[in-house]
């Protein structure tokens, strides 16, 4: 049997601790499958004294990730700390430059510096694997990077943040508050160290930017993404969506258009009977539309220690099985130096229409004024209904509009015109409606 693959792990939190536990408890099986043992020889985290419920005896502790990357006698550096800069970025650069294979679950780092890191890996002839960085346990990186080679991808979209989907699901099904659901997602190890990355959509944007590069062969461009999170979604929106036959999901969408690539992340109302609407809790779903294969949907656990560690372990196992000197799969699907510049698409007409919720004073003429502002901006309405406030309060009413297909810009202008009137009793809510063709 070949020599053991020596692994160093930086980060022993939710994912790192799960990974250590799995590698230790499945050592014999892994060794048989990979044709060589996988041995954890070095680790680091911030707090050496913390009890992590894992056995670190016989494993060398390094005081910093940079020192581990630079000095440990290892073949693979596994980065499970997080963050686009600082210790994670420094240590990954050191490891790659030293000629070590790297495995990471860090989408923030890849979104910020993925192309630069891929170039170093390719120059050094080492692997930079990151299956866990997008959609947790779902093998979507491998699917796009390897399995769909030869296909022209037209669209990638899906639910890519477990924390947000968990919050939206529990708010709808159990009537829990946003804050309580978020706390529970943090307790379960789903949320980022700074959970605003989850709920404001940044985490989904990081993941989408990586998928866009793999799908369309363009440079990673997270700053070009239209971004809206779920922090403004209220239980009233969730109930109104349900009454209209929809559920609200935070979707990331990237598609090829005639003018460039469109990337957007925002809460979306999807028909209750669509497959994507049935994806609940921490589960993620990624749909890929391509010309040879057609429509592919991958659904599975999107966050949490074991789900994520499963992908990290798969990446380590790929390295263990790889033959020294063999041609490596390019990190981002094609050689990093050949990725095309990212070209942002011009604003598209949105086919699905919009849901608009307005809180207004209960006065004569308000209904007519709203309908007029919509018409002035060329927006055709599918429905407009008035409801009492859910709390039964007097004096203000909720008006819910559903538009036919229209430009985002027209909706924004109409809403601004309504905001300039004197009858609004709260900030308007605007949510896109999508009717996924395939799922
Ligand atoms: P976590 O529970 O917060 O763990 C982070 C670990 O990194 C901790 O052990 C921490 O040390 C260590 N660390 C942080 N900064 C450090 C530094 N400067 N020097 C040394 N160690 C440092 O995070 P996690 O949930 O495991 O996530 C790790 C990575 O996986 C992140 O990139 C995250 O985005 C990604 N990811 C997570 C999930 C998930 O479901 N959790 C899913 C997919 C991807 P201490 O323990 O001593 O504080
Ligand atoms: N915080 C992320 C999520 C972890 O909730 O999806 C998985 O990437």
GROMACS .gro file of C-alpha atoms and ligand atoms in nm:
model
  495
    1UNK     CA    1   0.000   0.000   0.000
    2UNK     CA    2   0.120   0.356  -0.076
    3UNK     CA    3   0.236   0.588   0.202
    4UNK     CA    4  -0.036   0.751   0.411
    5UNK     CA    5  -0.170   1.086   0.290
    6UNK     CA    6  -0.068   1.330   0.562
    7UNK     CA    7  -0.330   1.593   0.635
    8UNK     CA    8  -0.313   1.918   0.833
    9UNK     CA    9  -0.639   2.082   0.940
   10UNK     CA   10  -0.674   2.452   1.022
   11UNK     CA   11  -1.008   2.510   1.197
   12UNK     CA   12  -1.173   2.268   1.439
   13UNK     CA   13  -1.521   2.419   1.465
   14UNK     CA   14  -1.847   2.271   1.332
   15UNK     CA   15  -1.693   2.135   1.011
   16UNK     CA   16  -1.336   2.071   1.128
   17UNK     CA   17  -1.439   1.871   1.436
   18UNK     CA   18  -1.685   1.662   1.230
   19UNK     CA   19  -1.413   1.593   0.975
   20UNK     CA   20  -1.166   1.476   1.241
   21UNK     CA   21  -1.430   1.248   1.394
   22UNK     CA   22  -1.523   1.093   1.058
   23UNK     CA   23  -1.164   1.036   0.944
   24UNK     CA   24  -1.077   0.874   1.277
   25UNK     CA   25  -1.382   0.650   1.298
   26UNK     CA   26  -1.365   0.537   0.934
   27UNK     CA   27  -0.988   0.501   0.904
   28UNK     CA   28  -0.986   0.138   0.784
   29UNK     CA   29  -1.264   0.186   0.532
   30UNK     CA   30  -1.100   0.499   0.391
   31UNK     CA   31  -0.769   0.326   0.366
   32UNK     CA   32  -0.923   0.039   0.166
   33UNK     CA   33  -1.118   0.275  -0.062
   34UNK     CA   34  -0.832   0.515  -0.132
   35UNK     CA   35  -0.556   0.256  -0.148
   36UNK     CA   36  -0.369   0.444   0.124
   37UNK     CA   37  -0.438   0.567   0.474
   38UNK     CA   38  -0.556   0.921   0.543
   39UNK     CA   39  -0.376   1.043   0.853
   40UNK     CA   40  -0.436   1.370   1.038
   41UNK     CA   41  -0.092   1.475   1.156
   42UNK     CA   42  -0.133   1.848   1.233
   43UNK     CA   43  -0.411   2.078   1.349
   44UNK     CA   44  -0.469   2.435   1.462
   45UNK     CA   45  -0.750   2.653   1.592
   46UNK     CA   46  -0.765   2.969   1.800
   47UNK     CA   47  -0.819   2.813   2.141
   48UNK     CA   48  -0.599   2.518   2.227
   49UNK     CA   49  -0.775   2.448   2.556
   50UNK     CA   50  -1.129   2.409   2.422
   51UNK     CA   51  -1.287   2.064   2.457
   52UNK     CA   52  -1.409   1.982   2.106
   53UNK     CA   53  -1.521   1.627   2.178
   54UNK     CA   54  -1.250   1.490   1.948
   55UNK     CA   55  -0.931   1.297   2.015
   56UNK     CA   56  -0.627   1.506   1.921
   57UNK     CA   57  -0.369   1.287   2.095
   58UNK     CA   58  -0.066   1.218   1.878
   59UNK     CA   59  -0.153   1.508   1.647
   60UNK     CA   60   0.086   1.805   1.637
   61UNK     CA   61  -0.074   2.135   1.741
   62UNK     CA   62   0.045   2.448   1.558
   63UNK     CA   63  -0.012   2.791   1.711
   64UNK     CA   64  -0.115   2.954   1.385
   65UNK     CA   65  -0.258   2.838   1.051
   66UNK     CA   66   0.029   3.013   0.875
   67UNK     CA   67   0.285   2.811   1.076
   68UNK     CA   68   0.097   2.488   1.000
   69UNK     CA   69   0.086   2.567   0.628
   70UNK     CA   70   0.453   2.658   0.623
   71UNK     CA   71   0.616   2.401   0.848
   72UNK     CA   72   0.400   2.091   0.901
   73UNK     CA   73   0.511   1.770   0.732
   74UNK     CA   74   0.189   1.728   0.532
   75UNK     CA   75   0.062   1.656   0.180
   76UNK     CA   76  -0.273   1.836   0.214
   77UNK     CA   77  -0.364   2.159   0.391
   78UNK     CA   78  -0.734   2.167   0.486
   79UNK     CA   79  -0.868   2.517   0.556
   80UNK     CA   80  -1.187   2.519   0.768
   81UNK     CA   81  -1.168   2.856   0.940
   82UNK     CA   82  -1.359   3.090   0.710
   83UNK     CA   83  -1.314   3.452   0.605
   84UNK     CA   84  -1.209   3.611   0.279
   85UNK     CA   85  -0.892   3.755   0.426
   86UNK     CA   86  -0.661   3.711   0.723
   87UNK     CA   87  -0.548   3.371   0.849
   88UNK     CA   88  -0.749   3.168   0.595
   89UNK     CA   89  -0.624   3.359   0.290
   90UNK     CA   90  -0.265   3.382   0.417
   91UNK     CA   91  -0.234   3.016   0.507
   92UNK     CA   92  -0.395   2.890   0.184
   93UNK     CA   93  -0.152   3.106  -0.019
   94UNK     CA   94   0.142   2.974   0.183
   95UNK     CA   95   0.031   2.612   0.140
   96UNK     CA   96  -0.024   2.639  -0.236
   97UNK     CA   97   0.301   2.827  -0.290
   98UNK     CA   98   0.476   2.554  -0.095
   99UNK     CA   99   0.330   2.298  -0.337
  100UNK     CA  100   0.074   2.144  -0.101
  101UNK     CA  101  -0.270   2.034  -0.213
  102UNK     CA  102  -0.542   2.244  -0.051
  103UNK     CA  103  -0.900   2.160   0.042
  104UNK     CA  104  -1.130   2.436   0.163
  105UNK     CA  105  -1.499   2.496   0.239
  106UNK     CA  106  -1.446   2.872   0.230
  107UNK     CA  107  -1.671   3.032  -0.033
  108UNK     CA  108  -1.593   3.386   0.087
  109UNK     CA  109  -1.225   3.326   0.014
  110UNK     CA  110  -1.292   3.168  -0.325
  111UNK     CA  111  -1.531   3.445  -0.427
  112UNK     CA  112  -1.269   3.706  -0.339
  113UNK     CA  113  -0.949   3.534  -0.457
  114UNK     CA  114  -1.046   3.210  -0.633
  115UNK     CA  115  -0.887   3.294  -0.967
  116UNK     CA  116  -0.559   3.405  -0.810
  117UNK     CA  117  -0.545   3.092  -0.592
  118UNK     CA  118  -0.635   2.868  -0.887
  119UNK     CA  119  -0.344   3.015  -1.083
  120UNK     CA  120  -0.101   2.936  -0.801
  121UNK     CA  121  -0.237   2.580  -0.773
  122UNK     CA  122  -0.208   2.526  -1.149
  123UNK     CA  123   0.147   2.664  -1.160
  124UNK     CA  124   0.245   2.433  -0.877
  125UNK     CA  125   0.062   2.132  -1.020
  126UNK     CA  126  -0.143   2.079  -0.704
  127UNK     CA  127  -0.515   2.048  -0.640
  128UNK     CA  128  -0.733   2.316  -0.486
  129UNK     CA  129  -1.058   2.136  -0.404
  130UNK     CA  130  -1.366   2.311  -0.267
  131UNK     CA  131  -1.673   2.090  -0.305
  132UNK     CA  132  -1.802   2.194   0.040
  133UNK     CA  133  -1.794   2.564  -0.050
  134UNK     CA  134  -2.124   2.549  -0.241
  135UNK     CA  135  -2.441   2.377  -0.122
  136UNK     CA  136  -2.274   2.179   0.159
  137UNK     CA  137  -2.303   1.808   0.090
  138UNK     CA  138  -2.434   1.834  -0.269
  139UNK     CA  139  -2.161   1.745  -0.523
  140UNK     CA  140  -2.241   2.040  -0.748
  141UNK     CA  141  -1.882   2.152  -0.805
  142UNK     CA  142  -1.786   1.815  -0.946
  143UNK     CA  143  -2.103   1.809  -1.156
  144UNK     CA  144  -2.029   2.145  -1.320
  145UNK     CA  145  -1.652   2.111  -1.336
  146UNK     CA  146  -1.631   1.754  -1.459
  147UNK     CA  147  -1.957   1.573  -1.531
  148UNK     CA  148  -2.108   1.842  -1.756
  149UNK     CA  149  -1.795   1.902  -1.963
  150UNK     CA  150  -1.902   1.962  -2.325
  151UNK     CA  151  -2.244   2.097  -2.229
  152UNK     CA  152  -2.327   2.462  -2.282
  153UNK     CA  153  -2.493   2.576  -1.962
  154UNK     CA  154  -2.768   2.834  -1.998
  155UNK     CA  155  -2.882   2.873  -1.639
  156UNK     CA  156  -2.788   2.776  -1.283
  157UNK     CA  157  -3.019   2.856  -0.997
  158UNK     CA  158  -3.129   2.732  -0.661
  159UNK     CA  159  -3.147   2.747  -0.287
  160UNK     CA  160  -2.789   2.774  -0.170
  161UNK     CA  161  -2.810   2.890   0.189
  162UNK     CA  162  -2.929   2.641   0.449
  163UNK     CA  163  -2.971   2.901   0.722
  164UNK     CA  164  -3.212   3.115   0.518
  165UNK     CA  165  -3.413   2.818   0.399
  166UNK     CA  166  -3.430   2.686   0.754
  167UNK     CA  167  -3.556   3.024   0.881
  168UNK     CA  168  -3.817   3.067   0.606
  169UNK     CA  169  -3.944   2.711   0.650
  170UNK     CA  170  -3.981   2.726   1.026
  171UNK     CA  171  -4.142   3.070   1.018
  172UNK     CA  172  -4.401   2.942   0.772
  173UNK     CA  173  -4.466   2.598   0.915
  174UNK     CA  174  -4.433   2.664   1.287
  175UNK     CA  175  -4.504   3.035   1.317
  176UNK     CA  176  -4.170   3.098   1.492
  177UNK     CA  177  -4.010   3.442   1.482
  178UNK     CA  178  -3.724   3.526   1.250
  179UNK     CA  179  -3.491   3.586   1.548
  180UNK     CA  180  -3.572   3.250   1.712
  181UNK     CA  181  -3.520   3.059   1.387
  182UNK     CA  182  -3.185   3.229   1.331
  183UNK     CA  183  -3.073   3.145   1.686
  184UNK     CA  184  -3.162   2.780   1.628
  185UNK     CA  185  -2.975   2.775   1.294
  186UNK     CA  186  -2.670   2.909   1.476
  187UNK     CA  187  -2.703   2.648   1.750
  188UNK     CA  188  -2.719   2.373   1.489
  189UNK     CA  189  -2.396   2.498   1.324
  190UNK     CA  190  -2.560   2.610   0.997
  191UNK     CA  191  -2.492   2.983   1.013
  192UNK     CA  192  -2.171   3.167   0.927
  193UNK     CA  193  -1.959   3.311   1.209
  194UNK     CA  194  -2.125   3.642   1.118
  195UNK     CA  195  -2.485   3.541   1.034
  196UNK     CA  196  -2.554   3.865   0.848
  197UNK     CA  197  -2.364   3.696   0.563
  198UNK     CA  198  -2.643   3.439   0.555
  199UNK     CA  199  -2.951   3.655   0.601
  200UNK     CA  200  -2.837   3.945   0.383
  201UNK     CA  201  -2.764   3.707   0.095
  202UNK     CA  202  -2.383   3.752   0.079
  203UNK     CA  203  -2.318   3.383   0.139
  204UNK     CA  204  -2.552   3.287  -0.145
  205UNK     CA  205  -2.380   3.549  -0.362
  206UNK     CA  206  -2.037   3.402  -0.286
  207UNK     CA  207  -2.162   3.057  -0.384
  208UNK     CA  208  -2.341   3.181  -0.694
  209UNK     CA  209  -2.029   3.363  -0.814
  210UNK     CA  210  -1.834   3.036  -0.795
  211UNK     CA  211  -2.105   2.843  -0.982
  212UNK     CA  212  -2.121   3.117  -1.247
  213UNK     CA  213  -1.750   3.077  -1.316
  214UNK     CA  214  -1.778   2.699  -1.344
  215UNK     CA  215  -2.092   2.720  -1.558
  216UNK     CA  216  -1.993   2.998  -1.797
  217UNK     CA  217  -1.613   3.004  -1.789
  218UNK     CA  218  -1.594   3.367  -1.675
  219UNK     CA  219  -1.389   3.536  -1.403
  220UNK     CA  220  -1.542   3.522  -1.055
  221UNK     CA  221  -1.747   3.841  -1.008
  222UNK     CA  222  -1.930   3.851  -0.673
  223UNK     CA  223  -1.957   4.231  -0.679
  224UNK     CA  224  -2.163   4.217  -1.000
  225UNK     CA  225  -2.449   4.033  -0.831
  226UNK     CA  226  -2.782   4.201  -0.765
  227UNK     CA  227  -2.822   4.126  -0.396
  228UNK     CA  228  -3.115   4.123  -0.156
  229UNK     CA  229  -3.142   3.907   0.157
  230UNK     CA  230  -3.432   3.782   0.367
  231UNK     CA  231  -3.402   4.010   0.669
  232UNK     CA  232  -3.701   4.217   0.551
  233UNK     CA  233  -3.930   3.920   0.489
  234UNK     CA  234  -4.209   3.926   0.746
  235UNK     CA  235  -4.452   3.659   0.855
  236UNK     CA  236  -4.717   3.872   0.679
  237UNK     CA  237  -4.533   3.825   0.346
  238UNK     CA  238  -4.504   3.452   0.407
  239UNK     CA  239  -4.878   3.422   0.478
  240UNK     CA  240  -4.975   3.644   0.184
  241UNK     CA  241  -4.756   3.432  -0.044
  242UNK     CA  242  -4.923   3.115   0.086
  243UNK     CA  243  -5.270   3.262   0.024
  244UNK     CA  244  -5.171   3.333  -0.336
  245UNK     CA  245  -5.036   2.978  -0.383
  246UNK     CA  246  -4.663   3.055  -0.342
  247UNK     CA  247  -4.378   2.998  -0.101
  248UNK     CA  248  -4.087   3.235  -0.045
  249UNK     CA  249  -3.733   3.108  -0.106
  250UNK     CA  250  -3.399   3.287  -0.122
  251UNK     CA  251  -3.280   3.201  -0.473
  252UNK     CA  252  -2.948   3.257  -0.644
  253UNK     CA  253  -2.985   3.274  -1.022
  254UNK     CA  254  -2.716   3.300  -1.291
  255UNK     CA  255  -2.807   3.290  -1.658
  256UNK     CA  256  -2.656   3.351  -1.995
  257UNK     CA  257  -2.828   3.629  -2.191
  258UNK     CA  258  -2.758   3.795  -2.525
  259UNK     CA  259  -2.588   4.086  -2.350
  260UNK     CA  260  -2.386   3.898  -2.088
  261UNK     CA  261  -2.431   3.699  -1.768
  262UNK     CA  262  -2.707   3.791  -1.527
  263UNK     CA  263  -2.645   3.708  -1.158
  264UNK     CA  264  -2.896   3.782  -0.887
  265UNK     CA  265  -2.978   3.678  -0.531
  266UNK     CA  266  -3.313   3.772  -0.379
  267UNK     CA  267  -3.619   3.637  -0.202
  268UNK     CA  268  -3.846   3.484  -0.461
  269UNK     CA  269  -4.205   3.363  -0.463
  270UNK     CA  270  -4.226   3.024  -0.631
  271UNK     CA  271  -4.547   2.827  -0.698
  272UNK     CA  272  -4.628   2.603  -0.402
  273UNK     CA  273  -4.648   2.294  -0.623
  274UNK     CA  274  -4.306   2.347  -0.787
  275UNK     CA  275  -4.027   2.112  -0.678
  276UNK     CA  276  -3.811   2.400  -0.554
  277UNK     CA  277  -4.094   2.515  -0.323
  278UNK     CA  278  -4.089   2.175  -0.152
  279UNK     CA  279  -3.723   2.205  -0.053
  280UNK     CA  280  -3.745   2.268   0.319
  281UNK     CA  281  -3.523   2.340   0.616
  282UNK     CA  282  -3.147   2.323   0.578
  283UNK     CA  283  -3.182   2.136   0.248
  284UNK     CA  284  -3.038   2.305  -0.061
  285UNK     CA  285  -3.128   2.256  -0.426
  286UNK     CA  286  -2.925   2.349  -0.733
  287UNK     CA  287  -3.076   2.332  -1.082
  288UNK     CA  288  -2.857   2.336  -1.391
  289UNK     CA  289  -2.995   2.379  -1.744
  290UNK     CA  290  -2.763   2.273  -2.024
  291UNK     CA  291  -2.796   2.178  -2.390
  292UNK     CA  292  -2.686   1.815  -2.399
  293UNK     CA  293  -2.810   1.689  -2.065
  294UNK     CA  294  -3.116   1.913  -2.032
  295UNK     CA  295  -3.240   1.988  -1.684
  296UNK     CA  296  -3.065   1.860  -1.376
  297UNK     CA  297  -3.173   1.915  -1.015
  298UNK     CA  298  -2.953   1.822  -0.722
  299UNK     CA  299  -3.111   1.831  -0.376
  300UNK     CA  300  -2.946   1.756  -0.043
  301UNK     CA  301  -2.818   1.877   0.294
  302UNK     CA  302  -2.678   2.226   0.249
  303UNK     CA  303  -2.508   2.296   0.582
  304UNK     CA  304  -2.407   2.140   0.913
  305UNK     CA  305  -2.101   1.954   1.034
  306UNK     CA  306  -2.148   1.612   0.880
  307UNK     CA  307  -2.295   1.728   0.547
  308UNK     CA  308  -2.007   1.967   0.493
  309UNK     CA  309  -1.740   1.731   0.623
  310UNK     CA  310  -1.870   1.469   0.379
  311UNK     CA  311  -1.778   1.696   0.088
  312UNK     CA  312  -1.443   1.791   0.243
  313UNK     CA  313  -1.363   1.424   0.291
  314UNK     CA  314  -1.455   1.350  -0.071
  315UNK     CA  315  -1.207   1.617  -0.180
  316UNK     CA  316  -0.933   1.471   0.042
  317UNK     CA  317  -1.009   1.121  -0.088
  318UNK     CA  318  -0.975   1.247  -0.448
  319UNK     CA  319  -0.625   1.368  -0.361
  320UNK     CA  320  -0.542   1.038  -0.191
  321UNK     CA  321  -0.650   0.849  -0.504
  322UNK     CA  322  -0.477   1.082  -0.754
  323UNK     CA  323  -0.158   0.960  -0.917
  324UNK     CA  324   0.155   1.174  -0.869
  325UNK     CA  325   0.241   1.364  -1.186
  326UNK     CA  326  -0.098   1.295  -1.347
  327UNK     CA  327  -0.276   1.577  -1.529
  328UNK     CA  328  -0.500   1.765  -1.280
  329UNK     CA  329  -0.853   1.885  -1.350
  330UNK     CA  330  -0.832   2.267  -1.372
  331UNK     CA  331  -0.947   2.418  -1.044
  332UNK     CA  332  -1.225   2.627  -1.201
  333UNK     CA  333  -1.314   2.391  -1.483
  334UNK     CA  334  -1.079   2.552  -1.736
  335UNK     CA  335  -0.727   2.687  -1.686
  336UNK     CA  336  -0.757   2.996  -1.466
  337UNK     CA  337  -0.557   3.211  -1.710
  338UNK     CA  338  -0.813   3.141  -1.986
  339UNK     CA  339  -1.128   3.248  -1.797
  340UNK     CA  340  -1.315   3.515  -1.994
  341UNK     CA  341  -1.374   3.860  -1.845
  342UNK     CA  342  -1.712   3.879  -1.674
  343UNK     CA  343  -1.967   4.080  -1.868
  344UNK     CA  344  -2.278   4.184  -1.677
  345UNK     CA  345  -2.608   4.146  -1.864
  346UNK     CA  346  -2.829   4.446  -1.924
  347UNK     CA  347  -3.145   4.458  -1.712
  348UNK     CA  348  -3.386   4.190  -1.832
  349UNK     CA  349  -3.763   4.193  -1.847
  350UNK     CA  350  -3.869   3.974  -1.559
  351UNK     CA  351  -4.113   3.713  -1.681
  352UNK     CA  352  -4.274   3.615  -1.355
  353UNK     CA  353  -4.413   3.942  -1.233
  354UNK     CA  354  -4.394   4.095  -0.886
  355UNK     CA  355  -4.567   4.075  -0.551
  356UNK     CA  356  -4.601   4.419  -0.391
  357UNK     CA  357  -4.729   4.462  -0.035
  358UNK     CA  358  -4.828   4.813   0.072
  359UNK     CA  359  -4.936   4.922   0.415
  360UNK     CA  360  -5.167   5.222   0.363
  361UNK     CA  361  -5.400   5.449   0.555
  362UNK     CA  362  -5.764   5.353   0.520
  363UNK     CA  363  -5.875   5.650   0.307
  364UNK     CA  364  -6.093   5.706   0.001
  365UNK     CA  365  -5.900   5.717  -0.328
  366UNK     CA  366  -5.593   5.520  -0.216
  367UNK     CA  367  -5.683   5.215  -0.422
  368UNK     CA  368  -5.737   5.428  -0.734
  369UNK     CA  369  -5.412   5.619  -0.679
  370UNK     CA  370  -5.209   5.299  -0.654
  371UNK     CA  371  -5.367   5.158  -0.969
  372UNK     CA  372  -5.291   5.487  -1.150
  373UNK     CA  373  -4.921   5.490  -1.045
  374UNK     CA  374  -4.889   5.137  -1.175
  375UNK     CA  375  -5.055   5.223  -1.507
  376UNK     CA  376  -4.837   5.535  -1.548
  377UNK     CA  377  -4.533   5.308  -1.536
  378UNK     CA  378  -4.677   5.064  -1.788
  379UNK     CA  379  -4.740   4.791  -1.530
  380UNK     CA  380  -5.029   4.558  -1.591
  381UNK     CA  381  -5.185   4.411  -1.277
  382UNK     CA  382  -5.290   4.050  -1.240
  383UNK     CA  383  -5.462   4.122  -0.909
  384UNK     CA  384  -5.502   4.388  -0.643
  385UNK     CA  385  -5.663   4.305  -0.310
  386UNK     CA  386  -5.714   4.491   0.014
  387UNK     CA  387  -5.695   4.320   0.353
  388UNK     CA  388  -5.732   4.416   0.712
  389UNK     CA  389  -5.399   4.419   0.899
  390UNK     CA  390  -5.324   4.075   1.047
  391UNK     CA  391  -5.311   4.228   1.397
  392UNK     CA  392  -5.662   4.366   1.346
  393UNK     CA  393  -5.539   4.724   1.397
  394UNK     CA  394  -5.771   5.003   1.284
  395UNK     CA  395  -5.672   5.290   1.058
  396UNK     CA  396  -5.441   5.112   0.815
  397UNK     CA  397  -5.490   4.837   0.559
  398UNK     CA  398  -5.267   4.608   0.359
  399UNK     CA  399  -5.292   4.620  -0.018
  400UNK     CA  400  -5.138   4.336  -0.213
  401UNK     CA  401  -5.068   4.368  -0.583
  402UNK     CA  402  -4.950   4.099  -0.820
  403UNK     CA  403  -4.819   4.227  -1.152
  404UNK     CA  404  -4.784   4.064  -1.490
  405UNK     CA  405  -4.432   4.043  -1.642
  406UNK     CA  406  -4.262   4.380  -1.627
  407UNK     CA  407  -3.926   4.550  -1.593
  408UNK     CA  408  -3.775   4.577  -1.244
  409UNK     CA  409  -3.707   4.943  -1.317
  410UNK     CA  410  -4.078   5.012  -1.382
  411UNK     CA  411  -4.174   4.851  -1.051
  412UNK     CA  412  -3.915   5.056  -0.863
  413UNK     CA  413  -4.040   5.378  -1.027
  414UNK     CA  414  -4.403   5.300  -0.950
  415UNK     CA  415  -4.320   5.217  -0.588
  416UNK     CA  416  -4.119   5.540  -0.557
  417UNK     CA  417  -4.417   5.734  -0.693
  418UNK     CA  418  -4.644   5.567  -0.435
  419UNK     CA  419  -4.391   5.647  -0.162
  420UNK     CA  420  -4.418   6.015  -0.258
  421UNK     CA  421  -4.793   6.005  -0.178
  422UNK     CA  422  -4.912   6.076   0.176
  423UNK     CA  423  -5.106   5.757   0.246
  424UNK     CA  424  -4.829   5.498   0.303
  425UNK     CA  425  -4.817   5.364   0.658
  426UNK     CA  426  -4.501   5.152   0.625
  427UNK     CA  427  -4.214   5.056   0.394
  428UNK     CA  428  -4.341   4.878   0.078
  429UNK     CA  429  -4.234   4.519   0.020
  430UNK     CA  430  -4.147   4.399  -0.331
  431UNK     CA  431  -4.079   4.032  -0.407
  432UNK     CA  432  -4.014   3.878  -0.747
  433UNK     CA  433  -4.234   3.590  -0.859
  434UNK     CA  434  -4.066   3.311  -1.056
  435UNK     CA  435  -4.232   3.017  -1.222
  436UNK     CA  436  -3.938   2.780  -1.273
  437UNK     CA  437  -3.990   2.607  -1.608
  438UNK     CA  438  -3.828   2.283  -1.505
  439UNK     CA  439  -3.862   2.254  -1.132
  440LIG     P1  440  -1.672   2.755   1.300
  440LIG     O1  441  -1.755   2.655   1.369
  440LIG     O2  442  -1.684   2.897   1.338
  440LIG     O3  443  -1.519   2.708   1.315
  440LIG     C1  444  -1.413   2.788   1.273
  440LIG     C2  445  -1.286   2.727   1.327
  440LIG     O4  446  -1.176   2.802   1.278
  440LIG     C3  447  -1.276   2.727   1.478
  440LIG     O5  448  -1.219   2.608   1.524
  440LIG     C4  449  -1.183   2.845   1.510
  440LIG     O6  450  -1.104   2.826   1.626
  440LIG     C5  451  -1.092   2.840   1.387
  440LIG     N1  452  -1.036   2.969   1.355
  440LIG     C6  453  -1.100   3.081   1.317
  440LIG     N2  454  -1.012   3.181   1.297
  440LIG     C7  455  -0.891   3.130   1.324
  440LIG     C8  456  -0.760   3.183   1.323
  440LIG     N3  457  -0.735   3.309   1.291
  440LIG     N4  458  -0.658   3.101   1.355
  440LIG     C9  459  -0.681   2.972   1.389
  440LIG     N5  460  -0.803   2.917   1.391
  440LIG    C10  461  -0.906   2.995   1.359
  440LIG     O7  462  -1.695   2.750   1.143
  440LIG     P2  463  -1.751   2.630   1.057
  440LIG     O8  464  -1.900   2.638   1.055
  440LIG     O9  465  -1.685   2.505   1.092
  440LIG    O10  466  -1.708   2.677   0.910
  440LIG    C11  467  -1.576   2.664   0.866
  440LIG    C12  468  -1.570   2.697   0.717
  440LIG    O11  469  -1.656   2.611   0.646
  440LIG    C13  470  -1.615   2.838   0.680
  440LIG    O12  471  -1.544   2.882   0.567
  440LIG    C14  472  -1.761   2.819   0.642
  440LIG    O13  473  -1.808   2.917   0.556
  440LIG    C15  474  -1.750   2.685   0.572
  440LIG     N6  475  -1.874   2.609   0.565
  440LIG    C16  476  -1.945   2.587   0.677
  440LIG    C17  477  -2.060   2.511   0.671
  440LIG    C18  478  -2.144   2.483   0.790
  440LIG    O14  479  -2.252   2.427   0.774
  440LIG     N7  480  -2.101   2.516   0.910
  440LIG    C19  481  -2.101   2.460   0.547
  440LIG    C20  482  -2.025   2.484   0.432
  440LIG    C21  483  -1.911   2.559   0.444
  440LIG     P3  484  -1.172   2.815   1.772
  440LIG    O15  485  -1.259   2.692   1.769
  440LIG    O16  486  -1.057   2.799   1.864
  440LIG    O17  487  -1.248   2.941   1.792
  441LIG     N1  488  -2.395   2.928   0.641
  441LIG     C1  489  -2.405   2.844   0.529
  441LIG     C2  490  -2.549   2.807   0.505
  441LIG     C3  491  -2.324   2.720   0.550
  441LIG     O1  492  -2.631   2.830   0.594
  441LIG     O2  493  -2.581   2.758   0.398
  441LIG     C4  494  -2.317   2.633   0.427
  441LIG     O3  495  -2.241   2.694   0.327
   0.00000   0.00000   0.00000
